[in-house]
Amino acid sequence: MDLNRRDFFLAGAAALLSRNNLTAASSADLITLSPSPKDLEMPLVDFIDEITPVEHFFVRCHTMIPEVSLSDWKLEIAGLVDRPLSFTLADLKKFPRTELVSVLECAGNGRIFYKPAVAGTQWRFGSVGNARWTGVRLKDVLEKAGVKSGATQLLLEGADKPLAAMPKFQRTIEIAKAMHPDTLLAWEMNGKPLTSDHGFPLRVIAPGWASDSWVKWLTRIELLDHDFDGFWMKTAYRHPAQHIAPGTAIDPKDMVPVTNLNVKSVIAHPAGWAAPGLVTVQGVAWSNTSPVTKVEVSADDGRTWAAATLTGKPTKYGFRKWTVVWPAAEGEHTLMSRATNEAGQTQPLEPEWNPNGYLYNAAAPMPVTISKSRPAPASVTSEPAQPEPDGYKASCFGCHDDHMMRQQHITRAQWDREVAKMTGWGAQVKPEQRDGLLDYLAARYKP
Ligand SMILES: Nc1nc2c(c(=O)[nH]1)N[C@H]1C(S)=C(S)[C@@H](COP(=O)(O)O)O[C@H]1N2
Ligand SMILES: [Mo]
């Protein structure tokens, strides 16, 4: 074995790691970004599974999880239909049962990697998972109600209630996506009823699209003949249609709604360290409505790339496992993986910056130490305590705790905009306390 050759990887299929033979990394708990509203991220080691177990699946909620009881739950179909209808879960189960495997990925996954930093939940890799979803085609349900000509959008609402004066989470999808045979209303995830974290009793499955369209706890669908102008369509979940220079301010009306995901991959193993020798580099790749066709790995900062072996069962919308053997010499290394889909889209080396930090898909550099023994974990230094300004808890902690702030690394001007948004949503900040609050946030949670 010649470790000095230009090609860093060995051809041929590697021994696949699974939970059973994975000794270097064992599955870990979800990472709490915010306990309430609940935002939980999946750690990298859990990308070892092709189908993500529900207990490892990330959770994202804008508000509190609603307690839905099946006996009073109904799905209402209203608006531009011939027959407004309402369905119980038992009614829905009479339609032909449909099942598919699809990735569910938050539009904000990878937001933490954008430079300059943007405000919002600071997801790293793990606000994504892959599950088997069971339910009915949305199209079958809509056809039963009879969609009137002129209907262009479906307004989707769940049973969750906004916090304070926050706008209700209401999302629309275009009629073409709604009528696609792969767009489902699902009540099962990996063969079991949806848990309340994931939308019990019913959620939207919009394969290939970012998960802001996958409305949970679904209760109402209204057919509209116009674009909906609620906050979550007209302000949030928009990104520039064209490249903009990092840090550029841009009005939401000059951006377009987030729909399709970007092609992407992650390295699950090795997780930061491996012993010298033949190392199995393994991960998953996923895409939008165009399936993954190729994954390549680089150990030299993207100068050369070796094709990984795609393994597992190909599914149109699911995770695709991949693996490659790396003859790794002692030292500090950086690995990168990049996926390509059938449509020819490839992960870029530089991220496409946008003001809300959506759809991050750059080939992320993953540092790996190759050494005979595992390095001791770096010690965590805790922030020196600073006195909280007057009114801090009273103003902010009505809806969430300081997990929301601790994630952010933003400027005073960005904090000013966040505070303005929160006061607009009902946070009570006394005028004489506003500057002190901003000083504290900007000093403590800065770039
Ligand atoms: N009703 C409702 N649906 C929702 C949300 C929400 O807050 N309310 N969050 C959305 C967002 S932003 C994401 S990323 C996904 C998260 O799905 P999960 O918690 O099942 O992983 O749900 C989506 N559906
Ligand atoms: Mo999301």
Short mmCIF file of C-alpha atoms and ligand atoms in Angstrom, two decimals:
data_model
loop_
_atom_site.label_atom_id
_atom_site.label_comp_id
_atom_site.label_asym_id
_atom_site.label_seq_id
_atom_site.Cartn_x
_atom_site.Cartn_y
_atom_site.Cartn_z
CA MET A 1 0.00 0.00 0.00
CA ASP A 2 1.57 3.28 -1.11
CA LEU A 3 0.19 6.16 0.91
CA ASN A 4 2.01 8.74 -1.22
CA ARG A 5 0.16 8.08 -4.44
CA ARG A 6 -2.06 10.79 -5.91
CA ASP A 7 -5.27 8.80 -5.66
CA PHE A 8 -6.16 8.74 -2.01
CA PHE A 9 -8.86 6.10 -2.08
CA LEU A 10 -9.02 2.42 -2.90
CA ALA A 11 -11.40 1.13 -5.51
CA GLY A 12 -13.99 -1.52 -4.70
CA ALA A 13 -16.79 -1.80 -2.22
CA ALA A 14 -15.90 -1.36 1.42
CA ALA A 15 -17.29 -3.38 4.25
CA LEU A 16 -20.44 -1.45 5.10
CA LEU A 17 -20.78 -0.19 8.61
CA SER A 18 -24.11 -0.56 10.28
CA ARG A 19 -25.28 -0.07 13.83
CA ASN A 20 -24.31 -3.68 14.55
CA ASN A 21 -20.63 -3.45 13.60
CA LEU A 22 -20.10 0.21 14.32
CA THR A 23 -17.72 0.43 17.24
CA ALA A 24 -16.08 3.82 16.67
CA ALA A 25 -19.28 5.74 17.02
CA SER A 26 -22.39 4.65 18.79
CA SER A 27 -25.71 6.37 18.37
CA ALA A 28 -26.17 9.44 20.47
CA ASP A 29 -29.06 11.44 21.81
CA LEU A 30 -30.61 14.21 19.78
CA ILE A 31 -28.97 17.60 20.37
CA THR A 32 -31.29 20.11 22.05
CA LEU A 33 -31.15 23.47 20.26
CA SER A 34 -34.26 24.59 22.10
CA PRO A 35 -36.30 22.53 24.57
CA SER A 36 -39.45 24.60 24.07
CA PRO A 37 -40.46 25.29 21.33
CA LYS A 38 -38.87 21.93 20.59
CA ASP A 39 -35.91 22.01 18.19
CA LEU A 40 -33.81 18.82 18.33
CA GLU A 41 -30.97 17.98 15.94
CA MET A 42 -29.67 14.54 14.90
CA PRO A 43 -25.92 14.06 15.56
CA LEU A 44 -23.66 13.04 12.66
CA VAL A 45 -23.10 9.48 13.93
CA ASP A 46 -26.79 8.73 13.33
CA PHE A 47 -26.39 9.26 9.57
CA ILE A 48 -25.30 5.61 9.63
CA ASP A 49 -28.93 4.51 9.13
CA GLU A 50 -30.63 4.44 5.76
CA ILE A 51 -34.05 4.81 7.39
CA THR A 52 -33.80 7.12 10.40
CA PRO A 53 -35.42 5.59 13.50
CA VAL A 54 -38.11 7.91 14.90
CA GLU A 55 -36.15 8.29 18.16
CA HIS A 56 -33.20 9.72 16.18
CA PHE A 57 -35.31 11.91 13.89
CA PHE A 58 -34.86 15.69 14.27
CA VAL A 59 -37.78 17.76 15.58
CA ARG A 60 -38.64 21.33 14.60
CA CYS A 61 -41.62 23.23 15.98
CA HIS A 62 -42.34 26.94 15.75
CA THR A 63 -44.65 26.78 18.76
CA MET A 64 -45.86 24.31 21.38
CA ILE A 65 -46.86 20.82 20.28
CA PRO A 66 -50.66 20.61 20.20
CA GLU A 67 -52.42 17.78 22.05
CA VAL A 68 -54.71 16.34 19.40
CA SER A 69 -57.33 13.79 20.36
CA LEU A 70 -58.47 11.59 17.48
CA SER A 71 -62.10 11.70 18.60
CA ASP A 72 -62.38 15.44 17.85
CA TRP A 73 -59.83 15.65 15.05
CA LYS A 74 -61.04 16.30 11.50
CA LEU A 75 -59.48 17.35 8.22
CA GLU A 76 -61.50 20.04 6.51
CA ILE A 77 -61.28 20.76 2.77
CA ALA A 78 -62.58 24.22 1.92
CA GLY A 79 -62.31 27.09 -0.55
CA LEU A 80 -62.49 26.57 -4.30
CA VAL A 81 -63.96 23.06 -4.30
CA ASP A 82 -67.27 21.70 -5.61
CA ARG A 83 -68.01 19.96 -2.30
CA PRO A 84 -66.45 21.25 0.94
CA LEU A 85 -65.75 18.07 2.94
CA SER A 86 -64.49 16.97 6.29
CA PHE A 87 -62.74 13.67 6.97
CA THR A 88 -62.00 11.63 10.07
CA LEU A 89 -58.85 9.52 10.03
CA ALA A 90 -61.04 6.44 9.44
CA ASP A 91 -62.55 8.19 6.36
CA LEU A 92 -59.08 8.91 4.99
CA LYS A 93 -58.04 5.31 5.48
CA LYS A 94 -60.70 4.29 2.92
CA PHE A 95 -58.68 5.87 0.09
CA PRO A 96 -56.02 3.68 -1.57
CA ARG A 97 -53.13 3.33 0.87
CA THR A 98 -49.81 4.69 -0.41
CA GLU A 99 -46.31 4.43 0.96
CA LEU A 100 -43.00 6.02 0.05
CA VAL A 101 -39.56 6.67 1.46
CA SER A 102 -38.50 10.29 1.56
CA VAL A 103 -36.05 12.62 3.17
CA LEU A 104 -37.51 15.38 5.33
CA GLU A 105 -35.06 18.30 5.58
CA CYS A 106 -35.50 21.69 7.21
CA ALA A 107 -34.76 24.60 4.86
CA GLY A 108 -32.49 25.98 7.61
CA ASN A 109 -30.29 22.86 7.86
CA GLY A 110 -26.63 24.03 7.81
CA ARG A 111 -27.53 27.63 8.66
CA ILE A 112 -24.70 27.75 11.22
CA PHE A 113 -22.09 27.51 8.44
CA TYR A 114 -23.05 30.73 6.62
CA LYS A 115 -20.61 33.62 6.81
CA PRO A 116 -21.58 36.33 7.63
CA ALA A 117 -23.75 34.62 10.23
CA VAL A 118 -27.53 34.88 9.89
CA ALA A 119 -30.16 34.81 12.65
CA GLY A 120 -32.36 31.76 13.13
CA THR A 121 -32.11 28.24 14.52
CA GLN A 122 -28.44 27.32 14.15
CA TRP A 123 -28.72 23.85 12.64
CA ARG A 124 -25.48 22.06 11.68
CA PHE A 125 -26.00 18.86 9.67
CA GLY A 126 -28.83 17.10 11.40
CA SER A 127 -32.16 18.82 10.72
CA VAL A 128 -32.77 16.08 8.18
CA GLY A 129 -33.87 12.46 8.33
CA ASN A 130 -35.25 9.75 6.06
CA ALA A 131 -38.44 7.86 6.80
CA ARG A 132 -41.06 5.59 5.26
CA TRP A 133 -44.32 7.52 5.14
CA THR A 134 -47.73 5.86 4.83
CA GLY A 135 -51.00 7.56 4.02
CA VAL A 136 -53.06 8.58 1.01
CA ARG A 137 -52.42 10.64 -2.08
CA LEU A 138 -53.44 14.25 -1.50
CA LYS A 139 -54.67 14.20 -5.10
CA ASP A 140 -57.24 11.45 -4.32
CA VAL A 141 -58.65 13.49 -1.43
CA LEU A 142 -58.77 16.68 -3.50
CA GLU A 143 -60.50 14.90 -6.39
CA LYS A 144 -63.20 13.70 -4.00
CA ALA A 145 -63.90 17.33 -3.06
CA GLY A 146 -63.64 18.42 -6.72
CA VAL A 147 -61.09 21.17 -7.34
CA LYS A 148 -62.64 24.15 -9.14
CA SER A 149 -60.85 25.54 -12.16
CA GLY A 150 -58.92 28.63 -11.17
CA ALA A 151 -57.58 27.11 -7.93
CA THR A 152 -53.82 27.68 -7.93
CA GLN A 153 -52.66 27.26 -4.32
CA LEU A 154 -53.46 25.08 -1.30
CA LEU A 155 -53.37 26.80 2.06
CA LEU A 156 -52.30 24.28 4.73
CA GLU A 157 -52.97 24.69 8.44
CA GLY A 158 -52.18 22.62 11.48
CA ALA A 159 -53.61 22.42 15.00
CA ASP A 160 -50.65 24.27 16.55
CA LYS A 161 -51.42 27.67 18.02
CA PRO A 162 -49.12 30.68 17.63
CA LEU A 163 -47.24 31.94 20.69
CA ALA A 164 -48.28 35.45 21.80
CA ALA A 165 -48.83 37.62 18.70
CA MET A 166 -46.71 35.48 16.38
CA PRO A 167 -48.42 34.89 13.03
CA LYS A 168 -50.04 31.47 12.65
CA PHE A 169 -47.93 28.89 10.79
CA GLN A 170 -49.77 28.76 7.48
CA ARG A 171 -48.10 27.53 4.34
CA THR A 172 -49.21 27.18 0.73
CA ILE A 173 -48.14 24.77 -1.98
CA GLU A 174 -48.89 25.08 -5.68
CA ILE A 175 -51.67 22.97 -7.12
CA ALA A 176 -49.16 21.12 -9.39
CA LYS A 177 -47.21 19.88 -6.34
CA ALA A 178 -50.45 19.01 -4.53
CA MET A 179 -51.69 16.92 -7.47
CA HIS A 180 -48.37 15.09 -7.90
CA PRO A 181 -48.93 11.37 -7.14
CA ASP A 182 -46.06 11.38 -4.62
CA THR A 183 -47.52 14.16 -2.47
CA LEU A 184 -49.23 12.45 0.46
CA LEU A 185 -51.20 12.99 3.61
CA ALA A 186 -49.49 10.57 5.99
CA TRP A 187 -50.48 9.10 9.34
CA GLU A 188 -47.61 6.65 9.69
CA MET A 189 -43.86 7.13 9.96
CA ASN A 190 -41.70 3.97 9.73
CA GLY A 191 -44.77 1.77 10.15
CA LYS A 192 -46.12 3.36 13.35
CA PRO A 193 -48.66 6.15 13.89
CA LEU A 194 -47.02 9.59 13.77
CA THR A 195 -45.82 10.75 17.17
CA SER A 196 -47.03 14.14 18.35
CA ASP A 197 -43.51 15.55 17.71
CA HIS A 198 -43.90 14.66 14.05
CA GLY A 199 -47.49 15.74 13.49
CA PHE A 200 -49.98 13.25 14.95
CA PRO A 201 -52.43 12.41 13.51
CA LEU A 202 -51.72 13.66 9.96
CA ARG A 203 -49.04 15.59 8.10
CA VAL A 204 -48.22 16.64 4.57
CA ILE A 205 -45.48 14.73 2.70
CA ALA A 206 -44.02 16.87 -0.10
CA PRO A 207 -41.08 14.77 -1.35
CA GLY A 208 -38.13 16.73 -2.72
CA TRP A 209 -39.31 19.95 -1.07
CA ALA A 210 -37.94 21.52 2.10
CA SER A 211 -39.93 20.58 5.17
CA ASP A 212 -41.56 23.95 5.85
CA SER A 213 -44.18 22.68 3.37
CA TRP A 214 -44.65 19.40 5.30
CA VAL A 215 -47.33 20.82 7.60
CA LYS A 216 -47.81 18.81 10.80
CA TRP A 217 -51.01 18.23 12.84
CA LEU A 218 -52.90 19.05 9.60
CA THR A 219 -56.50 20.16 10.15
CA ARG A 220 -57.45 22.31 7.18
CA ILE A 221 -56.78 22.69 3.46
CA GLU A 222 -58.22 25.67 1.62
CA LEU A 223 -58.02 26.04 -2.15
CA LEU A 224 -57.15 29.56 -3.25
CA ASP A 225 -56.96 31.34 -6.60
CA HIS A 226 -54.18 33.69 -5.46
CA ASP A 227 -50.85 33.76 -3.66
CA PHE A 228 -51.29 33.80 0.11
CA ASP A 229 -49.73 36.76 1.87
CA GLY A 230 -49.25 35.44 5.43
CA PHE A 231 -45.90 35.95 7.17
CA TRP A 232 -44.65 32.38 6.55
CA MET A 233 -45.07 32.81 2.78
CA LYS A 234 -44.38 36.50 2.14
CA THR A 235 -41.54 37.14 4.62
CA ALA A 236 -40.15 33.85 5.88
CA TYR A 237 -38.99 30.90 3.74
CA ARG A 238 -37.86 33.05 0.84
CA HIS A 239 -34.47 33.11 -0.79
CA PRO A 240 -32.90 35.02 -3.71
CA ALA A 241 -33.47 33.46 -7.14
CA GLN A 242 -30.00 34.59 -8.23
CA HIS A 243 -26.57 34.70 -6.60
CA ILE A 244 -26.06 37.68 -4.29
CA ALA A 245 -22.84 38.77 -2.60
CA PRO A 246 -22.62 37.45 1.00
CA GLY A 247 -24.04 39.99 3.45
CA THR A 248 -26.27 41.79 0.92
CA ALA A 249 -29.62 43.02 2.27
CA ILE A 250 -32.55 42.05 0.05
CA ASP A 251 -36.27 42.67 0.39
CA PRO A 252 -38.45 39.55 0.80
CA LYS A 253 -40.55 40.68 -2.18
CA ASP A 254 -37.43 40.33 -4.35
CA MET A 255 -36.98 36.74 -3.22
CA VAL A 256 -38.83 33.53 -4.15
CA PRO A 257 -40.37 30.87 -1.87
CA VAL A 258 -38.18 27.92 -0.89
CA THR A 259 -39.43 24.75 -2.62
CA ASN A 260 -36.91 22.16 -3.92
CA LEU A 261 -34.10 20.90 -1.73
CA ASN A 262 -30.49 20.97 -2.89
CA VAL A 263 -28.43 17.86 -3.62
CA LYS A 264 -26.33 17.12 -0.54
CA SER A 265 -24.21 14.56 1.34
CA VAL A 266 -22.71 14.09 4.78
CA ILE A 267 -19.86 12.00 6.16
CA ALA A 268 -21.08 9.96 9.14
CA HIS A 269 -17.88 7.97 9.64
CA PRO A 270 -15.11 8.50 10.67
CA ALA A 271 -16.46 10.97 13.20
CA GLY A 272 -13.40 13.13 13.87
CA TRP A 273 -10.95 10.34 14.59
CA ALA A 274 -9.78 6.93 13.30
CA ALA A 275 -6.76 4.68 13.77
CA PRO A 276 -4.24 4.58 10.86
CA GLY A 277 -4.82 1.97 8.15
CA LEU A 278 -7.79 1.22 5.94
CA VAL A 279 -10.57 3.50 7.12
CA THR A 280 -14.12 3.08 5.89
CA VAL A 281 -15.45 6.51 4.95
CA GLN A 282 -19.21 6.30 4.90
CA GLY A 283 -22.21 8.57 4.78
CA VAL A 284 -25.48 9.32 3.04
CA ALA A 285 -26.48 11.56 0.17
CA TRP A 286 -29.86 12.94 -0.80
CA SER A 287 -31.41 15.28 -3.30
CA ASN A 288 -34.66 16.88 -4.45
CA THR A 289 -36.98 15.34 -7.05
CA SER A 290 -33.92 14.24 -9.07
CA PRO A 291 -32.21 11.22 -7.48
CA VAL A 292 -28.55 11.02 -6.45
CA THR A 293 -26.38 9.39 -9.13
CA LYS A 294 -22.85 9.97 -7.83
CA VAL A 295 -20.93 10.70 -4.63
CA GLU A 296 -17.25 11.65 -4.64
CA VAL A 297 -14.84 12.06 -1.76
CA SER A 298 -11.74 14.25 -1.48
CA ALA A 299 -8.92 14.12 1.06
CA ASP A 300 -6.95 17.03 -0.47
CA ASP A 301 -9.25 20.05 -0.09
CA GLY A 302 -11.11 19.34 -3.29
CA ARG A 303 -8.13 19.08 -5.68
CA THR A 304 -8.87 15.44 -6.51
CA TRP A 305 -12.06 13.43 -6.05
CA ALA A 306 -12.61 9.66 -5.92
CA ALA A 307 -15.95 8.04 -6.71
CA ALA A 308 -17.59 6.39 -3.71
CA THR A 309 -19.61 3.19 -4.09
CA LEU A 310 -23.35 3.79 -3.80
CA THR A 311 -24.88 1.07 -1.66
CA GLY A 312 -28.27 0.28 -0.23
CA LYS A 313 -31.53 0.42 -2.13
CA PRO A 314 -31.99 3.39 -4.45
CA THR A 315 -35.21 5.29 -3.78
CA LYS A 316 -36.28 8.40 -5.63
CA TYR A 317 -36.41 10.68 -2.60
CA GLY A 318 -34.56 8.83 0.15
CA PHE A 319 -31.07 8.72 1.64
CA ARG A 320 -28.54 6.93 -0.54
CA LYS A 321 -25.75 5.28 1.42
CA TRP A 322 -22.22 5.48 0.06
CA THR A 323 -18.81 4.25 1.11
CA VAL A 324 -15.14 4.34 0.09
CA VAL A 325 -11.93 2.88 1.59
CA TRP A 326 -9.31 5.40 2.64
CA PRO A 327 -5.75 4.25 3.37
CA ALA A 328 -5.19 6.81 6.09
CA ALA A 329 -1.74 7.79 7.38
CA GLU A 330 -1.19 9.35 10.79
CA GLY A 331 -1.81 13.10 10.90
CA GLU A 332 -4.50 15.76 10.60
CA HIS A 333 -6.69 15.43 7.51
CA THR A 334 -9.77 17.00 5.97
CA LEU A 335 -12.35 14.91 4.18
CA MET A 336 -15.09 16.26 1.93
CA SER A 337 -17.93 14.53 0.11
CA ARG A 338 -19.99 15.88 -2.76
CA ALA A 339 -23.08 14.39 -4.38
CA THR A 340 -24.46 14.84 -7.90
CA ASN A 341 -28.02 14.12 -9.04
CA GLU A 342 -29.54 12.88 -12.28
CA ALA A 343 -30.29 16.47 -13.32
CA GLY A 344 -26.54 17.21 -13.15
CA GLN A 345 -26.68 19.38 -10.00
CA THR A 346 -23.57 19.02 -7.82
CA GLN A 347 -22.69 20.30 -4.37
CA PRO A 348 -20.59 23.47 -4.64
CA LEU A 349 -17.39 24.04 -2.67
CA GLU A 350 -18.58 27.50 -1.60
CA PRO A 351 -22.04 27.91 -0.03
CA GLU A 352 -24.65 30.11 -1.71
CA TRP A 353 -25.15 32.76 0.98
CA ASN A 354 -28.67 34.11 1.50
CA PRO A 355 -30.07 36.38 4.22
CA ASN A 356 -32.24 33.72 5.92
CA GLY A 357 -29.65 30.96 5.68
CA TYR A 358 -31.66 28.42 3.68
CA LEU A 359 -30.69 25.32 1.67
CA TYR A 360 -27.01 25.13 2.65
CA ASN A 361 -25.35 22.40 0.58
CA ALA A 362 -21.64 23.17 0.22
CA ALA A 363 -19.28 20.15 0.40
CA ALA A 364 -18.39 20.59 4.07
CA PRO A 365 -14.75 20.10 5.13
CA MET A 366 -14.66 17.49 7.91
CA PRO A 367 -11.49 17.44 10.02
CA VAL A 368 -10.27 13.94 10.91
CA THR A 369 -7.37 13.06 13.20
CA ILE A 370 -5.64 9.80 12.28
CA SER A 371 -3.72 8.58 15.32
CA LYS A 372 -3.15 5.34 17.18
CA SER A 373 -5.15 6.41 20.19
CA ARG A 374 -8.24 8.60 20.30
CA PRO A 375 -7.42 12.20 21.28
CA ALA A 376 -8.94 13.43 24.54
CA PRO A 377 -12.01 15.59 23.90
CA ALA A 378 -11.27 19.32 23.97
CA SER A 379 -12.27 20.84 27.28
CA VAL A 380 -15.25 23.13 27.14
CA THR A 381 -14.68 26.58 28.58
CA SER A 382 -17.83 28.11 29.93
CA GLU A 383 -18.73 31.75 29.33
CA PRO A 384 -18.13 34.03 32.29
CA ALA A 385 -21.49 34.97 33.77
CA GLN A 386 -22.70 38.46 32.94
CA PRO A 387 -25.44 40.21 34.82
CA GLU A 388 -28.72 40.06 32.91
CA PRO A 389 -30.19 43.45 31.98
CA ASP A 390 -33.44 44.59 33.59
CA GLY A 391 -36.48 42.98 32.09
CA TYR A 392 -34.53 40.29 30.15
CA LYS A 393 -36.48 37.28 31.36
CA ALA A 394 -39.78 39.16 31.57
CA SER A 395 -39.43 40.35 27.95
CA CYS A 396 -38.14 37.18 26.32
CA PHE A 397 -38.85 34.11 28.41
CA GLY A 398 -42.63 34.13 28.00
CA CYS A 399 -42.28 32.08 24.80
CA HIS A 400 -38.82 30.44 24.97
CA ASP A 401 -35.67 30.31 27.10
CA ASP A 402 -32.12 31.44 26.32
CA HIS A 403 -31.37 28.42 24.12
CA MET A 404 -32.77 30.64 21.34
CA MET A 405 -30.21 33.37 22.01
CA ARG A 406 -27.20 31.17 22.83
CA GLN A 407 -27.19 29.71 19.31
CA GLN A 408 -26.88 33.10 17.58
CA HIS A 409 -23.62 34.81 16.60
CA ILE A 410 -24.92 38.00 15.06
CA THR A 411 -24.25 41.73 15.02
CA ARG A 412 -26.03 44.45 17.02
CA ALA A 413 -27.89 45.50 13.86
CA GLN A 414 -29.12 41.91 13.43
CA TRP A 415 -30.12 41.75 17.13
CA ASP A 416 -32.01 44.99 16.62
CA ARG A 417 -34.03 43.36 13.82
CA GLU A 418 -34.66 40.24 15.94
CA VAL A 419 -35.88 42.32 18.88
CA ALA A 420 -38.12 44.31 16.51
CA LYS A 421 -39.57 41.05 15.15
CA MET A 422 -40.16 39.69 18.66
CA THR A 423 -41.84 42.88 19.94
CA GLY A 424 -44.00 42.73 16.81
CA TRP A 425 -44.94 39.19 17.92
CA GLY A 426 -45.93 40.37 21.38
CA ALA A 427 -42.72 40.47 23.47
CA GLN A 428 -43.10 43.28 26.02
CA VAL A 429 -39.92 45.38 25.99
CA LYS A 430 -40.09 48.64 27.92
CA PRO A 431 -38.67 51.49 25.81
CA GLU A 432 -36.15 52.41 28.54
CA GLN A 433 -34.93 48.79 28.68
CA ARG A 434 -34.49 48.22 24.95
CA ASP A 435 -30.93 49.58 24.63
CA GLY A 436 -29.72 47.63 27.65
CA LEU A 437 -31.25 44.46 26.22
CA LEU A 438 -29.56 45.04 22.85
CA ASP A 439 -26.20 45.81 24.50
CA TYR A 440 -26.38 42.56 26.44
CA LEU A 441 -27.40 40.40 23.46
CA ALA A 442 -24.87 42.03 21.12
CA ALA A 443 -22.02 41.66 23.61
CA ARG A 444 -22.83 38.11 24.61
CA TYR A 445 -23.98 36.46 21.39
CA LYS A 446 -21.78 38.16 18.81
CA PRO A 447 -20.18 37.03 15.51
N1 LIG B 1 -48.09 22.82 11.80
C1 LIG B 1 -46.75 22.92 11.70
N2 LIG B 1 -46.12 22.20 10.76
C2 LIG B 1 -44.78 22.28 10.64
C3 LIG B 1 -44.02 23.14 11.46
C4 LIG B 1 -44.70 23.88 12.46
O1 LIG B 1 -44.10 24.63 13.24
N3 LIG B 1 -46.07 23.74 12.54
N4 LIG B 1 -42.65 23.21 11.26
C5 LIG B 1 -42.20 22.90 9.91
C6 LIG B 1 -40.75 22.88 9.80
S1 LIG B 1 -39.99 24.38 9.67
C7 LIG B 1 -40.05 21.72 9.76
S2 LIG B 1 -38.38 21.72 9.55
C8 LIG B 1 -40.73 20.40 9.86
C9 LIG B 1 -40.09 19.53 10.93
O2 LIG B 1 -40.65 18.27 10.95
P1 LIG B 1 -40.31 17.23 12.11
O3 LIG B 1 -40.41 17.95 13.43
O4 LIG B 1 -41.24 16.11 11.95
O5 LIG B 1 -38.88 16.80 11.88
O6 LIG B 1 -42.10 20.53 10.13
C10 LIG B 1 -42.76 21.56 9.45
N5 LIG B 1 -44.19 21.51 9.69
MO MO B 2 -37.79 23.99 9.04
#
